[in-house]
PDB file of C-alpha atoms in Angstrom:
ATOM      1  CA  UNK A 118      28.457  -2.214 -17.016  1.00 79.00           C
ATOM      2  CA  UNK A 119      28.037  -4.596 -19.911  1.00 87.00           C
ATOM      3  CA  UNK A 120      26.709  -3.485 -23.283  1.00 88.00           C
ATOM      4  CA  UNK A 121      23.603  -5.595 -22.715  1.00 86.00           C
ATOM      5  CA  UNK A 122      22.851  -3.886 -19.401  1.00 88.00           C
ATOM      6  CA  UNK A 123      23.486  -0.417 -20.821  1.00 89.00           C
ATOM      7  CA  UNK A 124      21.055  -0.906 -23.653  1.00 89.00           C
ATOM      8  CA  UNK A 125      18.442  -2.797 -21.609  1.00 87.00           C
ATOM      9  CA  UNK A 126      15.914   0.087 -21.571  1.00 87.00           C
ATOM     10  CA  UNK A 127      16.217   0.469 -25.334  1.00 89.00           C
ATOM     11  CA  UNK A 128      15.695  -3.254 -25.818  1.00 89.00           C
ATOM     12  CA  UNK A 129      12.622  -3.078 -23.655  1.00 88.00           C
ATOM     13  CA  UNK A 130      11.262  -0.149 -25.607  1.00 89.00           C
ATOM     14  CA  UNK A 131      11.872  -1.906 -28.917  1.00 94.00           C
ATOM     15  CA  UNK A 132       9.794  -4.951 -27.970  1.00 94.00           C
ATOM     16  CA  UNK A 133       6.595  -3.297 -29.185  1.00 95.00           C
ATOM     17  CA  UNK A 134       8.215  -2.516 -32.542  1.00 96.00           C
ATOM     18  CA  UNK A 135       9.356  -6.124 -32.916  1.00 96.00           C
ATOM     19  CA  UNK A 136       5.956  -7.546 -32.002  1.00 97.00           C
ATOM     20  CA  UNK A 137       4.358  -5.310 -34.627  1.00 97.00           C
ATOM     21  CA  UNK A 138       6.948  -6.563 -37.120  1.00 96.00           C
ATOM     22  CA  UNK A 139       6.248 -10.206 -36.332  1.00 96.00           C
ATOM     23  CA  UNK A 140       2.471  -9.995 -36.567  1.00 96.00           C
ATOM     24  CA  UNK A 141       2.918  -7.729 -39.598  1.00 96.00           C
ATOM     25  CA  UNK A 142       4.726 -10.502 -41.496  1.00 95.00           C
ATOM     26  CA  UNK A 143       1.893 -13.007 -40.943  1.00 93.00           C
ATOM     27  CA  UNK A 144      -0.847 -13.454 -38.373  1.00 94.00           C
ATOM     28  CA  UNK A 145       0.560 -15.163 -35.310  1.00 95.00           C
ATOM     29  CA  UNK A 146      -0.546 -16.431 -31.921  1.00 94.00           C
ATOM     30  CA  UNK A 147       1.360 -15.852 -28.727  1.00 94.00           C
ATOM     31  CA  UNK A 148       3.560 -18.948 -28.869  1.00 92.00           C
ATOM     32  CA  UNK A 149       4.573 -18.099 -32.461  1.00 94.00           C
ATOM     33  CA  UNK A 150       5.671 -14.669 -31.289  1.00 96.00           C
ATOM     34  CA  UNK A 151       7.517 -16.067 -28.252  1.00 95.00           C
ATOM     35  CA  UNK A 152       9.338 -18.644 -30.395  1.00 95.00           C
ATOM     36  CA  UNK A 153      10.338 -16.045 -32.951  1.00 95.00           C
ATOM     37  CA  UNK A 154      11.759 -13.826 -30.188  1.00 95.00           C
ATOM     38  CA  UNK A 155      13.315 -16.666 -28.190  1.00 93.00           C
ATOM     39  CA  UNK A 156      16.348 -16.961 -30.497  1.00 87.00           C
ATOM     40  CA  UNK A 157      17.070 -13.230 -30.266  1.00 92.00           C
ATOM     41  CA  UNK A 158      18.146 -10.569 -27.766  1.00 91.00           C
ATOM     42  CA  UNK A 159      14.453  -9.881 -27.240  1.00 93.00           C
ATOM     43  CA  UNK A 160      13.486 -13.224 -25.697  1.00 92.00           C
ATOM     44  CA  UNK A 161      10.437 -12.657 -23.509  1.00 93.00           C
ATOM     45  CA  UNK A 162       7.539 -14.359 -21.704  1.00 94.00           C
ATOM     46  CA  UNK A 163       3.768 -14.564 -21.856  1.00 95.00           C
ATOM     47  CA  UNK A 164       3.532 -12.443 -18.707  1.00 95.00           C
ATOM     48  CA  UNK A 165       5.086  -9.586 -20.682  1.00 95.00           C
ATOM     49  CA  UNK A 166       3.536 -10.284 -24.056  1.00 96.00           C
ATOM     50  CA  UNK A 167      -0.162 -10.462 -23.132  1.00 95.00           C
ATOM     51  CA  UNK A 168      -0.275  -7.028 -21.474  1.00 95.00           C
ATOM     52  CA  UNK A 169       1.596  -5.588 -24.473  1.00 96.00           C
ATOM     53  CA  UNK A 170      -0.785  -7.192 -26.995  1.00 96.00           C
ATOM     54  CA  UNK A 171      -3.784  -5.918 -25.039  1.00 95.00           C
ATOM     55  CA  UNK A 172      -2.314  -2.435 -25.110  1.00 95.00           C
ATOM     56  CA  UNK A 173      -1.701  -2.649 -28.867  1.00 96.00           C
ATOM     57  CA  UNK A 174      -5.250  -3.876 -29.410  1.00 96.00           C
ATOM     58  CA  UNK A 175      -6.612  -1.007 -27.336  1.00 94.00           C
ATOM     59  CA  UNK A 176      -4.569   1.402 -29.436  1.00 95.00           C
ATOM     60  CA  UNK A 177      -6.156  -0.179 -32.507  1.00 96.00           C
ATOM     61  CA  UNK A 178      -2.818  -1.303 -33.932  1.00 96.00           C
ATOM     62  CA  UNK A 179      -3.550  -5.046 -33.856  1.00 97.00           C
ATOM     63  CA  UNK A 180      -6.683  -7.174 -33.831  1.00 96.00           C
ATOM     64  CA  UNK A 181      -7.178 -10.856 -33.259  1.00 95.00           C
ATOM     65  CA  UNK A 182      -9.337 -13.726 -34.459  1.00 94.00           C
ATOM     66  CA  UNK A 183     -10.069 -16.970 -32.669  1.00 93.00           C
ATOM     67  CA  UNK A 184      -8.854 -20.037 -34.547  1.00 91.00           C
ATOM     68  CA  UNK A 185      -9.329 -23.678 -33.643  1.00 89.00           C
ATOM     69  CA  UNK A 186      -6.016 -25.302 -32.824  1.00 81.00           C
ATOM     70  CA  UNK A 187      -6.702 -29.022 -33.379  1.00 79.00           C
ATOM     71  CA  UNK A 188      -5.235 -29.784 -29.967  1.00 76.00           C
ATOM     72  CA  UNK A 189      -6.413 -27.806 -26.976  1.00 75.00           C
ATOM     73  CA  UNK A 190      -8.515 -24.665 -26.817  1.00 81.00           C
ATOM     74  CA  UNK A 191      -8.832 -22.138 -29.676  1.00 87.00           C
ATOM     75  CA  UNK A 192      -6.065 -19.561 -30.029  1.00 90.00           C
ATOM     76  CA  UNK A 193      -6.029 -15.832 -30.599  1.00 93.00           C
ATOM     77  CA  UNK A 194      -4.300 -15.026 -33.886  1.00 95.00           C
ATOM     78  CA  UNK A 195      -3.112 -11.452 -33.991  1.00 97.00           C
ATOM     79  CA  UNK A 196      -2.603  -9.338 -37.106  1.00 96.00           C
ATOM     80  CA  UNK A 197      -2.062  -5.668 -37.884  1.00 97.00           C
ATOM     81  CA  UNK A 198      -4.866  -3.204 -38.531  1.00 97.00           C
ATOM     82  CA  UNK A 199      -4.423  -0.485 -41.162  1.00 97.00           C
ATOM     83  CA  UNK A 200      -3.335   1.858 -38.359  1.00 97.00           C
ATOM     84  CA  UNK A 201      -0.903  -0.831 -37.201  1.00 96.00           C
ATOM     85  CA  UNK A 202       0.627  -1.097 -40.674  1.00 97.00           C
ATOM     86  CA  UNK A 203       1.053   2.677 -40.825  1.00 97.00           C
ATOM     87  CA  UNK A 204       2.623   2.678 -37.357  1.00 96.00           C
ATOM     88  CA  UNK A 205       4.995  -0.131 -38.317  1.00 97.00           C
ATOM     89  CA  UNK A 206       6.068   1.706 -41.479  1.00 97.00           C
ATOM     90  CA  UNK A 207       6.707   4.874 -39.434  1.00 96.00           C
ATOM     91  CA  UNK A 208       8.693   2.952 -36.803  1.00 96.00           C
ATOM     92  CA  UNK A 209      10.711   1.170 -39.489  1.00 96.00           C
ATOM     93  CA  UNK A 210      11.598   4.435 -41.129  1.00 97.00           C
ATOM     94  CA  UNK A 211      12.511   6.161 -37.893  1.00 96.00           C
ATOM     95  CA  UNK A 212      14.610   3.205 -36.780  1.00 96.00           C
ATOM     96  CA  UNK A 213      16.500   3.271 -40.078  1.00 96.00           C
ATOM     97  CA  UNK A 214      17.139   6.964 -39.603  1.00 96.00           C
ATOM     98  CA  UNK A 215      18.525   6.325 -36.119  1.00 95.00           C
ATOM     99  CA  UNK A 216      20.732   3.562 -37.480  1.00 94.00           C
ATOM    100  CA  UNK A 217      22.099   5.844 -40.182  1.00 95.00           C
ATOM    101  CA  UNK A 218      22.791   8.531 -37.593  1.00 96.00           C
ATOM    102  CA  UNK A 219      24.661   6.049 -35.411  1.00 93.00           C
ATOM    103  CA  UNK A 220      26.633   4.769 -38.380  1.00 93.00           C
ATOM    104  CA  UNK A 221      27.533   8.271 -39.601  1.00 94.00           C
ATOM    105  CA  UNK A 222      28.324  10.014 -36.356  1.00 93.00           C
ATOM    106  CA  UNK A 223      31.956  10.103 -35.314  1.00 84.00           C
ATOM    107  CA  UNK A 224      33.206   9.967 -38.901  1.00 77.00           C
TER     108      UNK A 224
ATOM    109  CA  UNK B 760      -6.197 -43.288  -0.144  1.00 49.00           C
ATOM    110  CA  UNK B 761      -7.375 -40.595  -2.503  1.00 52.00           C
ATOM    111  CA  UNK B 762      -5.585 -37.330  -2.903  1.00 60.00           C
ATOM    112  CA  UNK B 763      -7.847 -34.352  -2.259  1.00 74.00           C
ATOM    113  CA  UNK B 764      -7.949 -32.073  -5.248  1.00 82.00           C
ATOM    114  CA  UNK B 765      -9.559 -28.789  -6.186  1.00 85.00           C
ATOM    115  CA  UNK B 766     -11.187 -28.333  -9.561  1.00 86.00           C
ATOM    116  CA  UNK B 767     -10.219 -25.027 -11.139  1.00 85.00           C
ATOM    117  CA  UNK B 768     -11.520 -23.478 -14.311  1.00 86.00           C
ATOM    118  CA  UNK B 769      -8.773 -21.476 -15.951  1.00 86.00           C
ATOM    119  CA  UNK B 770     -10.355 -19.518 -18.752  1.00 84.00           C
ATOM    120  CA  UNK B 771     -11.421 -22.322 -21.157  1.00 80.00           C
ATOM    121  CA  UNK B 772      -9.676 -25.256 -19.484  1.00 84.00           C
ATOM    122  CA  UNK B 773     -10.690 -27.161 -16.369  1.00 87.00           C
ATOM    123  CA  UNK B 774      -7.951 -28.787 -14.294  1.00 89.00           C
ATOM    124  CA  UNK B 775      -7.591 -30.428 -10.910  1.00 89.00           C
ATOM    125  CA  UNK B 776      -5.015 -28.985  -8.509  1.00 91.00           C
ATOM    126  CA  UNK B 777      -3.696 -30.328  -5.223  1.00 90.00           C
ATOM    127  CA  UNK B 778      -3.797 -27.999  -2.218  1.00 90.00           C
ATOM    128  CA  UNK B 779      -0.231 -26.668  -2.436  1.00 91.00           C
ATOM    129  CA  UNK B 780      -0.428 -26.050  -6.170  1.00 92.00           C
ATOM    130  CA  UNK B 781      -3.798 -24.368  -5.789  1.00 92.00           C
ATOM    131  CA  UNK B 782      -2.390 -21.956  -3.214  1.00 92.00           C
ATOM    132  CA  UNK B 783       0.598 -21.126  -5.403  1.00 93.00           C
ATOM    133  CA  UNK B 784      -1.723 -20.513  -8.361  1.00 94.00           C
ATOM    134  CA  UNK B 785      -3.930 -18.235  -6.299  1.00 93.00           C
ATOM    135  CA  UNK B 786      -0.880 -16.290  -5.163  1.00 93.00           C
ATOM    136  CA  UNK B 787       0.343 -15.881  -8.760  1.00 95.00           C
ATOM    137  CA  UNK B 788      -3.045 -14.709 -10.039  1.00 94.00           C
ATOM    138  CA  UNK B 789      -3.546 -12.336  -7.092  1.00 93.00           C
ATOM    139  CA  UNK B 790      -0.183 -10.768  -7.752  1.00 93.00           C
ATOM    140  CA  UNK B 791      -0.925 -10.493 -11.467  1.00 94.00           C
ATOM    141  CA  UNK B 792      -4.277  -8.897 -10.660  1.00 93.00           C
ATOM    142  CA  UNK B 793      -2.630  -6.350  -8.371  1.00 92.00           C
ATOM    143  CA  UNK B 794       0.009  -5.468 -10.957  1.00 92.00           C
ATOM    144  CA  UNK B 795      -2.763  -4.875 -13.489  1.00 93.00           C
ATOM    145  CA  UNK B 796      -4.916  -2.833 -11.111  1.00 90.00           C
ATOM    146  CA  UNK B 797      -6.381   0.078 -13.018  1.00 89.00           C
ATOM    147  CA  UNK B 798      -5.391  -1.376 -16.393  1.00 91.00           C
ATOM    148  CA  UNK B 799      -8.436  -1.209 -18.679  1.00 92.00           C
ATOM    149  CA  UNK B 800      -7.554  -4.652 -20.100  1.00 92.00           C
ATOM    150  CA  UNK B 801      -7.079  -6.329 -16.707  1.00 93.00           C
ATOM    151  CA  UNK B 802      -9.827  -8.946 -17.216  1.00 93.00           C
ATOM    152  CA  UNK B 803      -8.659  -9.835 -20.717  1.00 93.00           C
ATOM    153  CA  UNK B 804      -4.994 -10.145 -19.720  1.00 94.00           C
ATOM    154  CA  UNK B 805      -5.861 -12.280 -16.691  1.00 94.00           C
ATOM    155  CA  UNK B 806      -7.988 -14.597 -18.860  1.00 93.00           C
ATOM    156  CA  UNK B 807      -5.087 -14.918 -21.334  1.00 93.00           C
ATOM    157  CA  UNK B 808      -2.663 -15.674 -18.499  1.00 94.00           C
ATOM    158  CA  UNK B 809      -4.990 -18.257 -16.962  1.00 93.00           C
ATOM    159  CA  UNK B 810      -5.133 -19.980 -20.321  1.00 92.00           C
ATOM    160  CA  UNK B 811      -1.354 -19.785 -20.679  1.00 93.00           C
ATOM    161  CA  UNK B 812      -0.844 -21.363 -17.246  1.00 94.00           C
ATOM    162  CA  UNK B 813      -3.422 -24.082 -17.991  1.00 92.00           C
ATOM    163  CA  UNK B 814      -1.763 -24.902 -21.348  1.00 90.00           C
ATOM    164  CA  UNK B 815       1.678 -25.012 -19.728  1.00 90.00           C
ATOM    165  CA  UNK B 816       0.413 -27.351 -16.982  1.00 91.00           C
ATOM    166  CA  UNK B 817      -1.331 -29.634 -19.478  1.00 88.00           C
ATOM    167  CA  UNK B 818       1.841 -29.843 -21.551  1.00 87.00           C
ATOM    168  CA  UNK B 819       3.801 -30.911 -18.447  1.00 88.00           C
ATOM    169  CA  UNK B 820       1.355 -33.523 -17.264  1.00 85.00           C
ATOM    170  CA  UNK B 821       1.701 -37.070 -18.479  1.00 73.00           C
ATOM    171  CA  UNK B 822      -1.350 -38.593 -20.084  1.00 70.00           C
ATOM    172  CA  UNK B 823      -3.626 -40.066 -17.421  1.00 68.00           C
ATOM    173  CA  UNK B 824      -2.160 -38.148 -14.457  1.00 70.00           C
ATOM    174  CA  UNK B 825      -5.107 -36.075 -13.356  1.00 81.00           C
ATOM    175  CA  UNK B 826      -3.898 -33.672 -10.681  1.00 88.00           C
ATOM    176  CA  UNK B 827      -1.576 -30.682 -11.096  1.00 90.00           C
ATOM    177  CA  UNK B 828       1.050 -30.498  -8.323  1.00 89.00           C
ATOM    178  CA  UNK B 829       3.762 -27.947  -7.649  1.00 91.00           C
ATOM    179  CA  UNK B 830       6.096 -30.121  -9.752  1.00 89.00           C
ATOM    180  CA  UNK B 831       4.107 -29.128 -12.839  1.00 90.00           C
ATOM    181  CA  UNK B 832       2.810 -25.747 -11.748  1.00 93.00           C
ATOM    182  CA  UNK B 833       6.060 -24.072 -10.680  1.00 94.00           C
ATOM    183  CA  UNK B 834       7.908 -24.629 -13.989  1.00 94.00           C
ATOM    184  CA  UNK B 835       4.717 -23.604 -15.794  1.00 94.00           C
ATOM    185  CA  UNK B 836       4.610 -20.302 -13.881  1.00 95.00           C
ATOM    186  CA  UNK B 837       8.327 -19.754 -14.445  1.00 94.00           C
ATOM    187  CA  UNK B 838       7.768 -20.202 -18.152  1.00 93.00           C
ATOM    188  CA  UNK B 839       4.848 -17.770 -18.273  1.00 94.00           C
ATOM    189  CA  UNK B 840       6.721 -15.279 -16.119  1.00 94.00           C
ATOM    190  CA  UNK B 841       5.389 -12.546 -13.849  1.00 92.00           C
ATOM    191  CA  UNK B 842       3.223  -9.840 -15.353  1.00 92.00           C
ATOM    192  CA  UNK B 843       5.114  -6.877 -16.769  1.00 89.00           C
ATOM    193  CA  UNK B 844       3.066  -3.871 -17.753  1.00 86.00           C
ATOM    194  CA  UNK B 845       4.507  -1.951 -20.705  1.00 79.00           C
ATOM    195  CA  UNK B 846       6.274   1.177 -19.445  1.00 67.00           C
ATOM    196  CA  UNK B 847       5.107   0.750 -15.845  1.00 57.00           C
ATOM    197  CA  UNK B 848       8.057   0.483 -13.404  1.00 53.00           C
ATOM    198  CA  UNK B 849       8.591   4.242 -12.875  1.00 43.00           C
ATOM    199  CA  UNK B 850       5.025   4.646 -11.545  1.00 42.00           C
ATOM    200  CA  UNK B 851       5.369   2.024  -8.817  1.00 44.00           C
ATOM    201  CA  UNK B 852       8.864   3.242  -7.919  1.00 46.00           C
ATOM    202  CA  UNK B 853       7.549   6.756  -7.598  1.00 46.00           C
ATOM    203  CA  UNK B 854       4.665   5.653  -5.365  1.00 48.00           C
ATOM    204  CA  UNK B 855       7.032   3.733  -3.098  1.00 46.00           C
ATOM    205  CA  UNK B 856       9.368   6.711  -2.804  1.00 48.00           C
ATOM    206  CA  UNK B 857       6.739   9.329  -1.977  1.00 47.00           C
ATOM    207  CA  UNK B 858       4.999   6.946   0.450  1.00 50.00           C
ATOM    208  CA  UNK B 859       8.114   6.592   2.579  1.00 60.00           C
ATOM    209  CA  UNK B 860       9.003  10.287   2.508  1.00 72.00           C
ATOM    210  CA  UNK B 861       8.123  11.970   5.835  1.00 82.00           C
ATOM    211  CA  UNK B 862       6.350  15.313   6.232  1.00 88.00           C
ATOM    212  CA  UNK B 863       9.051  17.969   5.882  1.00 89.00           C
ATOM    213  CA  UNK B 864       9.287  21.649   5.017  1.00 90.00           C
ATOM    214  CA  UNK B 865      10.879  22.334   1.662  1.00 88.00           C
ATOM    215  CA  UNK B 866      13.010  25.464   1.477  1.00 88.00           C
ATOM    216  CA  UNK B 867      13.747  25.207  -2.238  1.00 86.00           C
ATOM    217  CA  UNK B 868      11.125  27.197  -4.128  1.00 86.00           C
ATOM    218  CA  UNK B 869       9.269  28.107  -0.925  1.00 90.00           C
ATOM    219  CA  UNK B 870       7.276  31.349  -0.489  1.00 90.00           C
ATOM    220  CA  UNK B 871       7.624  31.826   3.276  1.00 91.00           C
ATOM    221  CA  UNK B 872       9.105  28.830   5.062  1.00 91.00           C
ATOM    222  CA  UNK B 873       8.135  25.838   2.924  1.00 92.00           C
ATOM    223  CA  UNK B 874       5.137  24.582   4.916  1.00 92.00           C
ATOM    224  CA  UNK B 875       2.783  24.600   1.921  1.00 91.00           C
ATOM    225  CA  UNK B 876       5.386  23.059  -0.326  1.00 90.00           C
ATOM    226  CA  UNK B 877       6.058  20.319   2.216  1.00 90.00           C
ATOM    227  CA  UNK B 878       2.353  19.617   2.782  1.00 90.00           C
ATOM    228  CA  UNK B 879       1.709  19.542  -0.968  1.00 89.00           C
ATOM    229  CA  UNK B 880       4.528  17.069  -1.512  1.00 86.00           C
ATOM    230  CA  UNK B 881       3.473  14.890   1.410  1.00 85.00           C
ATOM    231  CA  UNK B 882      -0.198  14.696   0.415  1.00 85.00           C
ATOM    232  CA  UNK B 883       0.457  14.746  -3.344  1.00 84.00           C
ATOM    233  CA  UNK B 884      -1.369  18.059  -3.905  1.00 84.00           C
ATOM    234  CA  UNK B 885      -0.770  20.919  -6.301  1.00 87.00           C
ATOM    235  CA  UNK B 886       1.253  23.461  -4.333  1.00 89.00           C
ATOM    236  CA  UNK B 887      -0.233  26.505  -6.090  1.00 89.00           C
ATOM    237  CA  UNK B 888      -3.793  25.407  -5.303  1.00 90.00           C
ATOM    238  CA  UNK B 889      -2.796  24.724  -1.714  1.00 90.00           C
ATOM    239  CA  UNK B 890      -1.280  28.218  -1.382  1.00 93.00           C
ATOM    240  CA  UNK B 891      -4.416  29.835  -2.804  1.00 92.00           C
ATOM    241  CA  UNK B 892      -6.517  27.831  -0.327  1.00 92.00           C
ATOM    242  CA  UNK B 893      -4.199  28.950   2.491  1.00 93.00           C
ATOM    243  CA  UNK B 894      -4.575  32.643   1.553  1.00 92.00           C
ATOM    244  CA  UNK B 895      -8.370  32.311   1.373  1.00 92.00           C
ATOM    245  CA  UNK B 896      -8.354  30.548   4.726  1.00 92.00           C
ATOM    246  CA  UNK B 897      -6.131  33.290   6.131  1.00 92.00           C
ATOM    247  CA  UNK B 898      -8.845  35.854   5.374  1.00 92.00           C
ATOM    248  CA  UNK B 899     -11.667  33.534   6.448  1.00 92.00           C
ATOM    249  CA  UNK B 900     -10.022  33.047   9.859  1.00 91.00           C
ATOM    250  CA  UNK B 901      -9.348  36.766  10.252  1.00 90.00           C
ATOM    251  CA  UNK B 902      -5.605  36.155  10.268  1.00 87.00           C
ATOM    252  CA  UNK B 903      -5.808  33.245  12.703  1.00 89.00           C
ATOM    253  CA  UNK B 904      -4.112  30.986  10.192  1.00 91.00           C
ATOM    254  CA  UNK B 905      -0.872  32.880  10.816  1.00 92.00           C
ATOM    255  CA  UNK B 906      -0.636  31.224  14.230  1.00 92.00           C
ATOM    256  CA  UNK B 907      -1.231  27.790  12.668  1.00 92.00           C
ATOM    257  CA  UNK B 908       1.437  28.547  10.078  1.00 92.00           C
ATOM    258  CA  UNK B 909       3.923  29.636  12.744  1.00 91.00           C
ATOM    259  CA  UNK B 910       3.208  26.485  14.762  1.00 91.00           C
ATOM    260  CA  UNK B 911       3.701  24.226  11.715  1.00 92.00           C
ATOM    261  CA  UNK B 912       6.826  26.142  10.761  1.00 91.00           C
ATOM    262  CA  UNK B 913       8.346  25.420  14.153  1.00 89.00           C
ATOM    263  CA  UNK B 914       7.099  21.830  14.454  1.00 90.00           C
ATOM    264  CA  UNK B 915       7.676  20.349  10.987  1.00 91.00           C
ATOM    265  CA  UNK B 916      11.328  19.456  10.373  1.00 89.00           C
ATOM    266  CA  UNK B 917      13.144  20.802   7.319  1.00 89.00           C
ATOM    267  CA  UNK B 918      13.935  18.537   4.396  1.00 86.00           C
ATOM    268  CA  UNK B 919      17.657  18.083   3.749  1.00 80.00           C
ATOM    269  CA  UNK B 920      19.016  20.334   0.982  1.00 78.00           C
ATOM    270  CA  UNK B 921      17.961  19.228  -2.477  1.00 74.00           C
ATOM    271  CA  UNK B 922      20.375  18.980  -5.323  1.00 67.00           C
ATOM    272  CA  UNK B 923      18.922  20.432  -8.503  1.00 65.00           C
ATOM    273  CA  UNK B 924      15.914  21.912  -6.685  1.00 68.00           C
ATOM    274  CA  UNK B 925      14.618  25.448  -7.144  1.00 77.00           C
ATOM    275  CA  UNK B 926      16.813  28.150  -5.547  1.00 81.00           C
ATOM    276  CA  UNK B 927      16.081  29.182  -1.948  1.00 86.00           C
ATOM    277  CA  UNK B 928      14.712  32.711  -1.777  1.00 87.00           C
ATOM    278  CA  UNK B 929      15.598  35.329   0.826  1.00 88.00           C
ATOM    279  CA  UNK B 930      12.515  34.904   3.039  1.00 90.00           C
ATOM    280  CA  UNK B 931      12.643  31.097   3.331  1.00 90.00           C
ATOM    281  CA  UNK B 932      16.355  31.271   4.130  1.00 89.00           C
ATOM    282  CA  UNK B 933      15.711  33.869   6.861  1.00 90.00           C
ATOM    283  CA  UNK B 934      12.680  32.076   8.318  1.00 90.00           C
ATOM    284  CA  UNK B 935      14.604  28.831   8.416  1.00 89.00           C
ATOM    285  CA  UNK B 936      17.442  30.577  10.236  1.00 89.00           C
ATOM    286  CA  UNK B 937      14.921  32.051  12.668  1.00 89.00           C
ATOM    287  CA  UNK B 938      13.204  28.685  13.304  1.00 90.00           C
ATOM    288  CA  UNK B 939      16.518  26.952  13.858  1.00 88.00           C
ATOM    289  CA  UNK B 940      17.563  29.690  16.285  1.00 88.00           C
ATOM    290  CA  UNK B 941      14.233  29.322  18.108  1.00 87.00           C
ATOM    291  CA  UNK B 942      14.511  25.535  18.275  1.00 87.00           C
ATOM    292  CA  UNK B 943      18.005  25.810  19.729  1.00 87.00           C
ATOM    293  CA  UNK B 944      16.722  28.252  22.383  1.00 85.00           C
ATOM    294  CA  UNK B 945      13.741  26.000  23.211  1.00 83.00           C
ATOM    295  CA  UNK B 946      16.030  22.985  23.365  1.00 80.00           C
ATOM    296  CA  UNK B 947      18.337  24.834  25.745  1.00 77.00           C
ATOM    297  CA  UNK B 948      15.386  25.936  27.907  1.00 75.00           C
ATOM    298  CA  UNK B 949      13.942  22.435  28.321  1.00 70.00           C
ATOM    299  CA  UNK B 950      17.193  20.664  29.164  1.00 64.00           C
TER     300      UNK B 950
END
């Protein structure tokens, strides 16, 4: 089993964290998010992203605004709510803790 | 000759599709709708996906070409990808597994022979509630339910041993031995 396959469930679980991080940096619409992820291990598709964004919106972690796009129909620009910022900070901290644990263990 | 096309409104965009592309689109959206069944955001997600498909098709169509064919639609759908619900796969896997599992008696964790446990598993019921209902019914039928229980015990096959299941108590082990003895006798008598 390759390393990628072994850690596939973790990668999947981390997608939400990364999406929060991306829209936390600046408000973004779906293609922005997809492009940002495309160059990484977390490359994904609209079919995955829209259900996730709807879930995050329902959990009150993100909200969106319609913005005219110049070409084509208006786009939904997502950004973090206050609860979303708090969640992102908590996830960031926990992830750092996990990373430290991984780095320290076995020494 | 004019190609017959179907006008489709996808969220905020209106496009013309040829027959084959229209059918493929319908299939994709049906499947997406089924995957999102029961999701409180189903309508919103479907509207977003419709828009995504429309945008992808428009991007692939040359200026002036009016009708979407499979040549544009299929790569557009591949790009959008099938709908993945966050954290969903175990639910559908579980449903598929329990749907194909036959009605069997379960000796592990059984009280008498495993009839209630087997019925509860087969119909997706709470085994404790089912047992309470059985005891109440036993009194209501003046003990007649015992005959039903005995019949089910003999008729319903036993599930193969479970690894990691609850231990098998004394009574279920004995009743299973008795039923298997009886079945062997009956088998011998009928052949």
